[in-house]
mmCIF file of C-alpha atoms in Angstrom:
data_model
loop_
_atom_site.group_PDB
_atom_site.id
_atom_site.type_symbol
_atom_site.label_atom_id
_atom_site.label_comp_id
_atom_site.label_asym_id
_atom_site.label_seq_id
_atom_site.Cartn_x
_atom_site.Cartn_y
_atom_site.Cartn_z
ATOM 1 C CA UNK M 27 86.447 72.789 108.429
ATOM 2 C CA UNK M 28 88.999 72.648 105.542
ATOM 3 C CA UNK M 29 92.316 74.543 104.733
ATOM 4 C CA UNK M 30 93.754 75.860 101.474
ATOM 5 C CA UNK M 31 97.038 76.405 99.890
ATOM 6 C CA UNK M 32 97.424 78.546 96.757
ATOM 7 C CA UNK M 33 100.777 78.324 95.022
ATOM 8 C CA UNK M 34 101.198 80.693 92.102
ATOM 9 C CA UNK M 35 104.119 79.997 89.967
ATOM 10 C CA UNK M 36 104.865 83.418 88.615
ATOM 11 C CA UNK M 37 104.778 83.472 84.800
ATOM 12 C CA UNK M 38 104.356 79.590 84.327
ATOM 13 C CA UNK M 39 101.950 79.874 81.465
ATOM 14 C CA UNK M 40 100.935 77.129 79.119
ATOM 15 C CA UNK M 41 100.175 79.041 76.055
ATOM 16 C CA UNK M 42 97.093 78.923 73.709
ATOM 17 C CA UNK M 43 95.434 82.247 74.987
ATOM 18 C CA UNK M 44 92.528 83.060 72.488
ATOM 19 C CA UNK M 45 93.387 86.836 72.515
ATOM 20 C CA UNK M 46 97.142 86.549 72.397
ATOM 21 C CA UNK M 47 97.354 88.202 69.153
ATOM 22 C CA UNK M 48 95.815 91.480 70.506
ATOM 23 C CA UNK M 49 98.860 91.686 72.867
ATOM 24 C CA UNK M 50 101.411 90.928 70.163
ATOM 25 C CA UNK M 51 101.935 87.396 72.016
ATOM 26 C CA UNK M 52 100.658 85.008 69.328
ATOM 27 C CA UNK M 53 102.730 81.825 69.669
ATOM 28 C CA UNK M 54 103.915 82.434 73.204
ATOM 29 C CA UNK M 55 103.988 79.257 75.304
ATOM 30 C CA UNK M 56 106.261 79.302 78.206
ATOM 31 C CA UNK M 57 106.119 75.748 79.477
ATOM 32 C CA UNK M 58 105.837 74.205 75.821
ATOM 33 C CA UNK M 59 108.840 76.177 74.486
ATOM 34 C CA UNK M 60 110.982 75.415 77.593
ATOM 35 C CA UNK M 61 110.098 71.684 77.131
ATOM 36 C CA UNK M 62 110.878 71.692 73.397
ATOM 37 C CA UNK M 63 114.278 73.568 73.909
ATOM 38 C CA UNK M 64 115.300 71.019 76.518
ATOM 39 C CA UNK M 65 114.360 68.092 74.227
ATOM 40 C CA UNK M 66 116.498 69.655 71.545
ATOM 41 C CA UNK M 67 119.374 70.290 73.879
ATOM 42 C CA UNK M 68 119.008 74.021 73.926
ATOM 43 C CA UNK M 69 118.150 74.363 77.595
ATOM 44 C CA UNK M 70 121.444 72.456 78.688
ATOM 45 C CA UNK M 71 123.945 74.305 80.923
ATOM 46 C CA UNK M 72 126.973 72.638 82.274
ATOM 47 C CA UNK M 73 126.567 72.241 85.933
ATOM 48 C CA UNK M 74 123.033 73.246 86.052
ATOM 49 C CA UNK M 75 120.823 70.737 84.019
ATOM 50 C CA UNK M 76 121.016 68.649 80.810
ATOM 51 C CA UNK M 77 118.524 66.720 78.484
ATOM 52 C CA UNK M 78 114.610 66.656 78.454
ATOM 53 C CA UNK M 79 112.755 68.458 80.919
ATOM 54 C CA UNK M 80 112.238 66.185 83.929
ATOM 55 C CA UNK M 81 109.060 66.907 85.981
ATOM 56 C CA UNK M 82 107.528 63.680 86.751
ATOM 57 C CA UNK M 83 105.466 64.876 89.734
ATOM 58 C CA UNK M 84 104.086 67.701 87.699
ATOM 59 C CA UNK M 85 103.162 65.377 84.900
ATOM 60 C CA UNK M 86 101.578 62.956 87.384
ATOM 61 C CA UNK M 87 99.407 65.830 88.530
ATOM 62 C CA UNK M 88 98.296 66.708 85.131
ATOM 63 C CA UNK M 89 100.853 69.374 83.723
ATOM 64 C CA UNK M 90 101.081 67.615 80.213
ATOM 65 C CA UNK M 91 97.402 67.429 80.118
ATOM 66 C CA UNK M 92 97.001 71.053 81.012
ATOM 67 C CA UNK M 93 99.344 72.011 78.172
ATOM 68 C CA UNK M 94 97.172 69.761 75.754
ATOM 69 C CA UNK M 95 94.058 71.561 76.865
ATOM 70 C CA UNK M 96 95.483 74.823 76.731
ATOM 71 C CA UNK M 97 97.585 74.745 73.545
ATOM 72 C CA UNK M 98 96.473 71.665 71.666
ATOM 73 C CA UNK M 99 99.511 69.552 72.194
ATOM 74 C CA UNK M 100 101.500 67.745 74.869
ATOM 75 C CA UNK M 101 105.074 69.120 74.877
ATOM 76 C CA UNK M 102 107.981 66.576 74.615
ATOM 77 C CA UNK M 103 108.917 65.356 78.003
ATOM 78 C CA UNK M 104 105.525 66.024 79.521
ATOM 79 C CA UNK M 105 103.809 63.028 78.267
ATOM 80 C CA UNK M 106 102.282 60.661 80.653
ATOM 81 C CA UNK M 107 98.988 60.085 82.309
ATOM 82 C CA UNK M 108 97.636 62.277 85.074
ATOM 83 C CA UNK M 109 97.533 60.008 87.979
ATOM 84 C CA UNK M 110 96.276 62.272 90.929
ATOM 85 C CA UNK M 111 94.263 65.236 91.462
ATOM 86 C CA UNK M 112 92.194 67.439 89.145
ATOM 87 C CA UNK M 113 93.826 69.138 86.355
ATOM 88 C CA UNK M 114 92.982 71.699 83.407
ATOM 89 C CA UNK M 115 93.825 75.109 82.124
ATOM 90 C CA UNK M 116 92.246 78.665 82.554
ATOM 91 C CA UNK M 117 91.777 81.765 80.318
ATOM 92 C CA UNK M 118 92.346 85.116 81.586
ATOM 93 C CA UNK M 119 89.454 87.656 80.929
ATOM 94 C CA UNK M 120 90.992 90.584 82.512
ATOM 95 C CA UNK M 121 92.123 93.218 80.194
ATOM 96 C CA UNK M 122 95.972 93.024 80.960
ATOM 97 C CA UNK M 123 98.695 90.622 81.191
ATOM 98 C CA UNK M 124 100.278 92.132 84.212
ATOM 99 C CA UNK M 125 100.866 90.809 87.816
ATOM 100 C CA UNK M 126 97.943 92.412 89.611
ATOM 101 C CA UNK M 127 95.186 91.489 86.949
ATOM 102 C CA UNK M 128 96.463 87.815 87.039
ATOM 103 C CA UNK M 129 96.541 87.505 90.844
ATOM 104 C CA UNK M 130 93.184 89.365 91.440
ATOM 105 C CA UNK M 131 91.554 87.213 88.957
ATOM 106 C CA UNK M 132 92.873 84.037 90.508
ATOM 107 C CA UNK M 133 91.386 85.417 93.922
ATOM 108 C CA UNK M 134 88.056 85.874 92.144
ATOM 109 C CA UNK M 135 88.071 89.323 91.032
ATOM 110 C CA UNK M 136 88.886 89.779 87.286
ATOM 111 C CA UNK M 137 89.996 93.332 86.304
ATOM 112 C CA UNK M 138 87.023 94.789 84.090
ATOM 113 C CA UNK M 139 88.838 98.160 83.264
ATOM 114 C CA UNK M 140 91.944 98.994 80.991
ATOM 115 C CA UNK M 141 95.040 100.010 82.960
ATOM 116 C CA UNK M 142 97.114 103.043 81.905
ATOM 117 C CA UNK M 143 100.359 102.107 80.234
ATOM 118 C CA UNK M 144 103.292 104.256 79.159
ATOM 119 C CA UNK M 145 104.339 104.522 75.444
ATOM 120 C CA UNK M 146 107.339 103.219 74.015
ATOM 121 C CA UNK M 147 108.847 106.537 73.454
ATOM 122 C CA UNK M 148 111.965 108.299 74.970
ATOM 123 C CA UNK M 149 110.771 109.957 77.225
ATOM 124 C CA UNK M 150 108.156 107.524 78.158
ATOM 125 C CA UNK M 151 106.664 109.458 81.051
ATOM 126 C CA UNK M 152 104.637 112.648 80.846
ATOM 127 C CA UNK M 153 106.651 115.665 81.680
ATOM 128 C CA UNK M 154 104.022 116.664 84.170
ATOM 129 C CA UNK M 155 104.735 113.492 86.108
ATOM 130 C CA UNK M 156 108.411 113.594 86.210
ATOM 131 C CA UNK M 157 108.517 117.272 87.097
ATOM 132 C CA UNK M 158 106.305 116.610 90.033
ATOM 133 C CA UNK M 159 108.306 113.626 91.027
ATOM 134 C CA UNK M 160 111.532 115.658 91.028
ATOM 135 C CA UNK M 161 110.102 118.558 92.885
ATOM 136 C CA UNK M 162 108.356 116.569 95.699
ATOM 137 C CA UNK M 163 111.316 114.186 96.058
ATOM 138 C CA UNK M 164 113.831 117.068 96.094
ATOM 139 C CA UNK M 165 115.780 115.348 93.263
ATOM 140 C CA UNK M 166 118.477 116.699 90.852
ATOM 141 C CA UNK M 167 116.533 114.918 88.036
ATOM 142 C CA UNK M 168 115.959 111.278 86.966
ATOM 143 C CA UNK M 169 117.568 108.750 84.777
ATOM 144 C CA UNK M 170 116.186 106.441 82.188
ATOM 145 C CA UNK M 171 112.681 107.531 81.451
ATOM 146 C CA UNK M 172 111.985 104.541 79.056
ATOM 147 C CA UNK M 173 110.936 101.120 78.628
ATOM 148 C CA UNK M 174 113.693 98.892 79.801
ATOM 149 C CA UNK M 175 114.879 95.538 81.406
ATOM 150 C CA UNK M 176 115.490 96.285 85.012
ATOM 151 C CA UNK M 177 118.893 94.483 85.319
ATOM 152 C CA UNK M 178 120.036 96.007 82.010
ATOM 153 C CA UNK M 179 119.219 99.680 82.931
ATOM 154 C CA UNK M 180 120.852 99.381 86.209
ATOM 155 C CA UNK M 181 124.101 98.054 84.687
ATOM 156 C CA UNK M 182 123.910 100.736 82.068
ATOM 157 C CA UNK M 183 122.856 103.844 84.489
ATOM 158 C CA UNK M 184 123.812 102.547 87.947
ATOM 159 C CA UNK M 185 127.204 104.413 88.092
ATOM 160 C CA UNK M 186 125.718 107.696 86.794
ATOM 161 C CA UNK M 187 123.019 107.348 89.453
ATOM 162 C CA UNK M 188 125.472 106.763 92.223
ATOM 163 C CA UNK M 189 127.641 109.686 90.967
ATOM 164 C CA UNK M 190 124.578 112.300 90.384
ATOM 165 C CA UNK M 191 121.964 111.110 93.010
ATOM 166 C CA UNK M 192 119.314 110.846 90.115
ATOM 167 C CA UNK M 193 117.118 107.620 90.601
ATOM 168 C CA UNK M 194 116.498 105.352 87.592
ATOM 169 C CA UNK M 195 112.989 105.539 86.463
ATOM 170 C CA UNK M 196 111.696 102.994 83.928
ATOM 171 C CA UNK M 197 108.670 100.968 82.776
ATOM 172 C CA UNK M 198 107.722 97.871 80.793
ATOM 173 C CA UNK M 199 104.680 96.428 78.841
ATOM 174 C CA UNK M 200 103.047 96.208 82.424
ATOM 175 C CA UNK M 201 100.998 99.010 83.957
ATOM 176 C CA UNK M 202 104.097 99.927 85.960
ATOM 177 C CA UNK M 203 106.299 102.862 87.043
ATOM 178 C CA UNK M 204 109.768 101.403 88.552
ATOM 179 C CA UNK M 205 112.251 103.224 90.535
ATOM 180 C CA UNK M 206 115.912 101.692 90.989
ATOM 181 C CA UNK M 207 118.196 103.429 93.483
ATOM 182 C CA UNK M 208 121.184 102.288 95.304
ATOM 183 C CA UNK M 209 120.449 101.175 98.919
ATOM 184 C CA UNK M 210 123.400 102.854 100.294
ATOM 185 C CA UNK M 211 124.130 105.941 98.012
ATOM 186 C CA UNK M 212 120.591 106.919 97.750
ATOM 187 C CA UNK M 213 119.072 105.152 100.894
ATOM 188 C CA UNK M 214 116.519 102.346 101.134
ATOM 189 C CA UNK M 215 113.953 104.382 103.190
ATOM 190 C CA UNK M 216 114.327 107.283 100.902
ATOM 191 C CA UNK M 217 113.587 105.152 98.040
ATOM 192 C CA UNK M 218 110.504 103.717 99.457
ATOM 193 C CA UNK M 219 109.391 107.368 100.435
ATOM 194 C CA UNK M 220 109.966 108.443 96.745
ATOM 195 C CA UNK M 221 107.992 105.482 95.584
ATOM 196 C CA UNK M 222 105.132 106.511 97.798
ATOM 197 C CA UNK M 223 104.957 109.974 96.395
ATOM 198 C CA UNK M 224 105.159 108.324 92.834
ATOM 199 C CA UNK M 225 102.166 106.302 93.910
ATOM 200 C CA UNK M 226 100.110 109.356 94.318
ATOM 201 C CA UNK M 227 101.331 110.846 91.132
ATOM 202 C CA UNK M 228 100.460 108.066 88.913
ATOM 203 C CA UNK M 229 96.997 107.503 89.909
ATOM 204 C CA UNK M 230 95.492 110.025 87.587
ATOM 205 C CA UNK M 231 97.227 107.819 84.641
ATOM 206 C CA UNK M 232 95.528 104.554 85.741
ATOM 207 C CA UNK M 233 98.945 102.837 86.552
ATOM 208 C CA UNK M 234 98.638 99.627 88.551
ATOM 209 C CA UNK M 235 102.061 99.476 90.437
ATOM 210 C CA UNK M 236 104.911 101.498 91.428
ATOM 211 C CA UNK M 237 107.925 99.264 92.263
ATOM 212 C CA UNK M 238 110.984 100.114 94.484
ATOM 213 C CA UNK M 239 113.894 98.346 92.941
ATOM 214 C CA UNK M 240 116.821 98.788 95.408
ATOM 215 C CA UNK M 241 120.278 97.417 94.318
ATOM 216 C CA UNK M 242 123.888 97.276 95.863
ATOM 217 C CA UNK M 243 127.302 96.996 94.456
ATOM 218 C CA UNK M 244 130.368 99.072 93.621
ATOM 219 C CA UNK M 245 130.212 99.421 89.907
ATOM 220 C CA UNK M 246 128.294 98.042 86.774
ATOM 221 C CA UNK M 247 130.140 94.765 86.951
ATOM 222 C CA UNK M 248 128.850 94.208 90.521
ATOM 223 C CA UNK M 249 125.459 95.774 90.735
ATOM 224 C CA UNK M 250 122.836 93.389 91.798
ATOM 225 C CA UNK M 251 119.131 93.911 93.023
ATOM 226 C CA UNK M 252 118.354 92.882 96.508
ATOM 227 C CA UNK M 253 115.478 91.297 98.225
ATOM 228 C CA UNK M 254 114.043 94.752 99.417
ATOM 229 C CA UNK M 255 111.776 95.260 96.566
ATOM 230 C CA UNK M 256 108.577 96.786 97.401
ATOM 231 C CA UNK M 257 105.321 97.045 95.330
ATOM 232 C CA UNK M 258 102.822 99.681 95.724
ATOM 233 C CA UNK M 259 99.703 98.563 94.013
ATOM 234 C CA UNK M 260 96.415 100.160 93.617
ATOM 235 C CA UNK M 261 93.826 98.327 95.758
ATOM 236 C CA UNK M 262 91.544 95.523 94.013
ATOM 237 C CA UNK M 263 88.218 97.085 92.881
ATOM 238 C CA UNK M 264 86.278 94.375 94.796
ATOM 239 C CA UNK M 265 86.768 92.027 97.737
ATOM 240 C CA UNK M 266 88.990 89.176 96.781
ATOM 241 C CA UNK M 267 89.121 85.678 98.169
ATOM 242 C CA UNK M 268 91.682 86.992 100.766
ATOM 243 C CA UNK M 269 89.380 89.792 101.848
ATOM 244 C CA UNK M 270 86.419 87.666 102.082
ATOM 245 C CA UNK M 271 88.376 84.906 104.045
ATOM 246 C CA UNK M 272 89.848 87.626 106.486
ATOM 247 C CA UNK M 273 86.364 89.315 106.982
ATOM 248 C CA UNK M 274 85.029 85.752 107.958
ATOM 249 C CA UNK M 275 87.697 85.721 110.691
ATOM 250 C CA UNK M 276 89.827 82.966 109.042
ATOM 251 C CA UNK M 277 93.474 83.078 109.335
ATOM 252 C CA UNK M 278 95.190 84.301 106.144
ATOM 253 C CA UNK M 279 99.004 84.159 105.419
ATOM 254 C CA UNK M 280 100.398 85.861 102.282
ATOM 255 C CA UNK M 281 103.937 84.829 101.315
ATOM 256 C CA UNK M 282 106.319 86.775 99.038
ATOM 257 C CA UNK M 283 105.033 89.546 97.213
ATOM 258 C CA UNK M 284 101.345 88.648 97.729
ATOM 259 C CA UNK M 285 100.766 91.354 100.376
ATOM 260 C CA UNK M 286 102.016 94.091 98.037
ATOM 261 C CA UNK M 287 100.177 92.814 95.019
ATOM 262 C CA UNK M 288 96.806 92.907 97.006
ATOM 263 C CA UNK M 289 97.817 96.416 98.396
ATOM 264 C CA UNK M 290 97.518 94.642 102.012
ATOM 265 C CA UNK M 291 93.815 94.374 101.734
ATOM 266 C CA UNK M 292 92.758 91.448 103.548
ATOM 267 C CA UNK M 293 96.450 89.646 103.236
ATOM 268 C CA UNK M 294 96.634 88.771 106.992
ATOM 269 C CA UNK M 295 100.045 87.888 108.189
ATOM 270 C CA UNK M 296 102.916 88.690 105.709
ATOM 271 C CA UNK M 297 105.714 86.465 105.420
ATOM 272 C CA UNK M 298 108.739 87.568 103.318
ATOM 273 C CA UNK M 299 111.531 85.286 101.826
ATOM 274 C CA UNK M 300 114.157 85.213 99.062
ATOM 275 C CA UNK M 301 114.078 82.714 96.224
ATOM 276 C CA UNK M 302 111.711 79.948 95.318
ATOM 277 C CA UNK M 303 112.987 77.640 97.696
ATOM 278 C CA UNK M 304 112.885 79.909 100.770
ATOM 279 C CA UNK M 305 109.306 81.067 99.691
ATOM 280 C CA UNK M 306 108.181 77.497 99.527
ATOM 281 C CA UNK M 307 109.562 76.783 102.847
ATOM 282 C CA UNK M 308 107.696 79.787 104.353
ATOM 283 C CA UNK M 309 104.449 78.634 102.684
ATOM 284 C CA UNK M 310 104.887 75.104 104.125
ATOM 285 C CA UNK M 311 105.816 76.492 107.438
ATOM 286 C CA UNK M 312 102.650 78.541 107.494
ATOM 287 C CA UNK M 313 100.619 75.641 106.460
ATOM 288 C CA UNK M 314 102.154 73.673 109.380
ATOM 289 C CA UNK M 315 100.620 76.198 111.821
ATOM 290 C CA UNK M 316 97.457 77.138 109.967
ATOM 291 C CA UNK M 317 94.302 76.602 111.896
ATOM 292 C CA UNK M 318 91.118 74.993 110.311
ATOM 293 C CA UNK M 319 89.651 77.183 107.690
ATOM 294 C CA UNK M 320 92.829 79.135 107.054
ATOM 295 C CA UNK M 321 94.327 80.102 103.619
ATOM 296 C CA UNK M 322 98.052 80.496 102.617
ATOM 297 C CA UNK M 323 98.699 82.267 99.350
ATOM 298 C CA UNK M 324 102.212 82.294 97.855
ATOM 299 C CA UNK M 325 103.989 83.595 94.823
ATOM 300 C CA UNK M 326 107.161 81.929 93.651
ATOM 301 C CA UNK M 327 108.668 84.629 91.827
ATOM 302 C CA UNK M 328 112.067 83.455 90.486
ATOM 303 C CA UNK M 329 110.441 81.852 87.366
ATOM 304 C CA UNK M 330 109.497 85.347 86.199
ATOM 305 C CA UNK M 331 112.093 87.684 87.493
ATOM 306 C CA UNK M 332 115.148 85.434 87.225
ATOM 307 C CA UNK M 333 114.551 83.486 84.183
ATOM 308 C CA UNK M 334 111.559 84.759 82.264
ATOM 309 C CA UNK M 335 112.310 88.324 81.970
ATOM 310 C CA UNK M 336 115.993 87.451 81.503
ATOM 311 C CA UNK M 337 115.297 84.979 78.783
ATOM 312 C CA UNK M 338 117.208 82.286 80.523
ATOM 313 C CA UNK M 339 115.564 79.088 79.185
ATOM 314 C CA UNK M 340 117.964 76.808 80.901
ATOM 315 C CA UNK M 341 117.546 78.524 84.343
ATOM 316 C CA UNK M 342 113.866 78.382 83.885
ATOM 317 C CA UNK M 343 113.845 74.653 83.079
ATOM 318 C CA UNK M 344 115.986 73.891 86.138
ATOM 319 C CA UNK M 345 113.593 76.039 88.327
ATOM 320 C CA UNK M 346 110.592 74.011 87.067
ATOM 321 C CA UNK M 347 112.678 70.686 87.982
ATOM 322 C CA UNK M 348 113.558 71.972 91.436
ATOM 323 C CA UNK M 349 109.773 72.892 92.066
ATOM 324 C CA UNK M 350 108.806 69.558 90.853
ATOM 325 C CA UNK M 351 111.344 67.704 93.221
ATOM 326 C CA UNK M 352 109.464 69.284 96.077
ATOM 327 C CA UNK M 353 105.963 68.250 95.204
ATOM 328 C CA UNK M 354 106.115 65.080 97.337
ATOM 329 C CA UNK M 355 107.060 67.208 100.214
ATOM 330 C CA UNK M 356 103.957 69.666 99.615
ATOM 331 C CA UNK M 357 101.712 66.723 99.202
ATOM 332 C CA UNK M 358 103.021 65.085 102.533
ATOM 333 C CA UNK M 359 102.183 68.366 104.354
ATOM 334 C CA UNK M 360 98.336 68.261 103.202
ATOM 335 C CA UNK M 361 96.110 67.080 106.015
ATOM 336 C CA UNK M 362 92.856 65.211 105.399
ATOM 337 C CA UNK M 363 90.406 67.926 103.944
ATOM 338 C CA UNK M 364 93.359 70.130 102.657
ATOM 339 C CA UNK M 365 93.403 71.457 99.164
ATOM 340 C CA UNK M 366 96.319 72.773 97.369
ATOM 341 C CA UNK M 367 96.068 74.374 93.790
ATOM 342 C CA UNK M 368 99.044 75.133 91.763
ATOM 343 C CA UNK M 369 98.834 77.743 89.026
ATOM 344 C CA UNK M 370 100.138 80.898 87.556
ATOM 345 C CA UNK M 371 99.133 84.367 86.644
ATOM 346 C CA UNK M 372 100.508 84.952 82.988
ATOM 347 C CA UNK M 373 103.260 83.653 80.858
ATOM 348 C CA UNK M 374 106.938 84.990 80.418
ATOM 349 C CA UNK M 375 108.157 82.821 77.493
ATOM 350 C CA UNK M 376 112.007 82.972 77.805
ATOM 351 C CA UNK M 377 112.057 81.929 73.908
ATOM 352 C CA UNK M 378 109.800 84.737 72.853
ATOM 353 C CA UNK M 379 110.878 88.230 71.695
ATOM 354 C CA UNK M 380 111.452 90.840 73.906
ATOM 355 C CA UNK M 381 111.621 90.852 77.810
ATOM 356 C CA UNK M 382 107.804 91.291 78.675
ATOM 357 C CA UNK M 383 105.302 88.946 80.068
ATOM 358 C CA UNK M 384 103.106 86.916 77.450
ATOM 359 C CA UNK M 385 99.501 86.529 77.179
ATOM 360 C CA UNK M 386 98.862 82.780 77.928
ATOM 361 C CA UNK M 387 96.545 80.379 79.514
ATOM 362 C CA UNK M 388 97.670 79.146 82.762
ATOM 363 C CA UNK M 389 97.808 75.383 84.325
ATOM 364 C CA UNK M 390 95.361 74.523 87.232
ATOM 365 C CA UNK M 391 96.527 71.712 89.117
ATOM 366 C CA UNK M 392 94.427 70.991 92.305
ATOM 367 C CA UNK M 393 95.222 68.216 94.693
ATOM 368 C CA UNK M 394 94.894 66.930 98.189
ATOM 369 C CA UNK M 395 93.890 63.835 100.148
ATOM 370 C CA UNK M 396 90.335 63.846 98.978
ATOM 371 C CA UNK M 397 90.566 65.236 95.445
ATOM 372 C CA UNK M 398 89.753 62.680 92.805
ATOM 373 C CA UNK M 399 91.883 62.472 89.554
ATOM 374 C CA UNK M 400 89.752 63.991 86.747
ATOM 375 C CA UNK M 401 89.970 66.741 83.969
ATOM 376 C CA UNK M 402 88.389 70.037 84.793
ATOM 377 C CA UNK M 403 88.992 71.044 81.130
ATOM 378 C CA UNK M 404 89.513 74.827 80.147
ATOM 379 C CA UNK M 405 88.062 77.225 82.579
ATOM 380 C CA UNK M 406 86.619 80.437 81.026
ATOM 381 C CA UNK M 407 88.317 82.669 83.774
ATOM 382 C CA UNK M 408 91.011 82.355 86.422
ATOM 383 C CA UNK M 409 88.253 83.336 88.894
ATOM 384 C CA UNK M 410 87.171 79.804 88.879
ATOM 385 C CA UNK M 411 90.304 79.154 90.966
ATOM 386 C CA UNK M 412 89.027 81.647 93.607
ATOM 387 C CA UNK M 413 85.560 80.289 93.524
ATOM 388 C CA UNK M 414 86.873 76.720 94.019
ATOM 389 C CA UNK M 415 89.153 77.809 97.116
ATOM 390 C CA UNK M 416 86.164 79.858 98.449
ATOM 391 C CA UNK M 417 83.707 76.919 98.185
ATOM 392 C CA UNK M 418 86.278 74.641 99.826
ATOM 393 C CA UNK M 419 86.742 76.998 102.719
ATOM 394 C CA UNK M 420 82.997 77.335 103.077
ATOM 395 C CA UNK M 421 82.924 81.134 102.317
ATOM 396 C CA UNK M 422 79.986 81.127 100.121
ATOM 397 C CA UNK M 423 79.862 82.177 96.460
ATOM 398 C CA UNK M 424 81.619 85.209 95.436
ATOM 399 C CA UNK M 425 80.529 87.401 92.354
ATOM 400 C CA UNK M 426 82.825 85.712 89.620
ATOM 401 C CA UNK M 427 83.818 82.238 88.805
ATOM 402 C CA UNK M 428 82.492 78.762 89.067
ATOM 403 C CA UNK M 429 83.899 76.036 91.425
ATOM 404 C CA UNK M 430 85.499 73.157 89.618
ATOM 405 C CA UNK M 431 85.459 70.746 92.701
#
């Protein structure tokens, strides 16, 4: 019996989505634009990195070819022949460019419905929603009530929040209601309880996630978000790959925010960690102990939260290079019969306008001791990833997607 490792590089899109214009994202290309900025010297930062994007292991697995398949060109620095594993790109058919949609579709369940979104107005939230949250949460009021970058709005309103006890509520282009509060002044458990209340209140609006965004610090200059983030997602509409594996009695390990994204539906053992390296350590540690037929799913979040949303091109480039440096370790951890798939859930082009996700195709790099080198072309849905992993694990076909191996 085989084992599988799914590594989701949060927001590492490769451009080219056919419907990008419908989302206002025409021209978005996360990996391509980072590579081009690096080649021009615009992704340099003293002490962090310099020069062209250097990801030789990803190139050998077909990242440059995936970019060409997705967007029609191979970015500067990603030239080179794919030498091992199957490579290609995938199109998203779900109606959103948010985290749950991308992850669920990768796990074999596209989202056929439209999420609810809050308008780009001030206030952004319906008065009935905020009134109910204030009453049920015994709050003196709320701050924010608009679209915003999380780090920016905490810097702007954090001191007032600590002084008044009013939590900071904000949203984005995603289907999301986010609440930021100081872990000590407001209380972490109180924040979680408030988010559970908000989860109930936003259901009638079709909102995909409520996110607790705790932070610490003494003032605007020292506020920083902590690792105690918690996502409260609506459950997937149908059994995902994780649920099907769990129902079949397989060991499932969910690393990082995977458990929250799937609303803890079939997510098995949950392992938390902070930062890409620690998350990857946790995934490899889980793989080392994984029995035959088991599945490890990990989200490497830093690409998105630390660099994509913050429009940090140099930081994003350095993070790609750091992941690339660990690929030999990942390959060495794979036993005969194991399959690893490296992919993404959407884009978040740090060179693009705004601070939101970008609608993009994603790379699909599949490798393992028995995986032959070949192109799998452009897959018509992310669900082909879930279908392939399901077939590899002997779970039988799901309702969506076609295996590519």
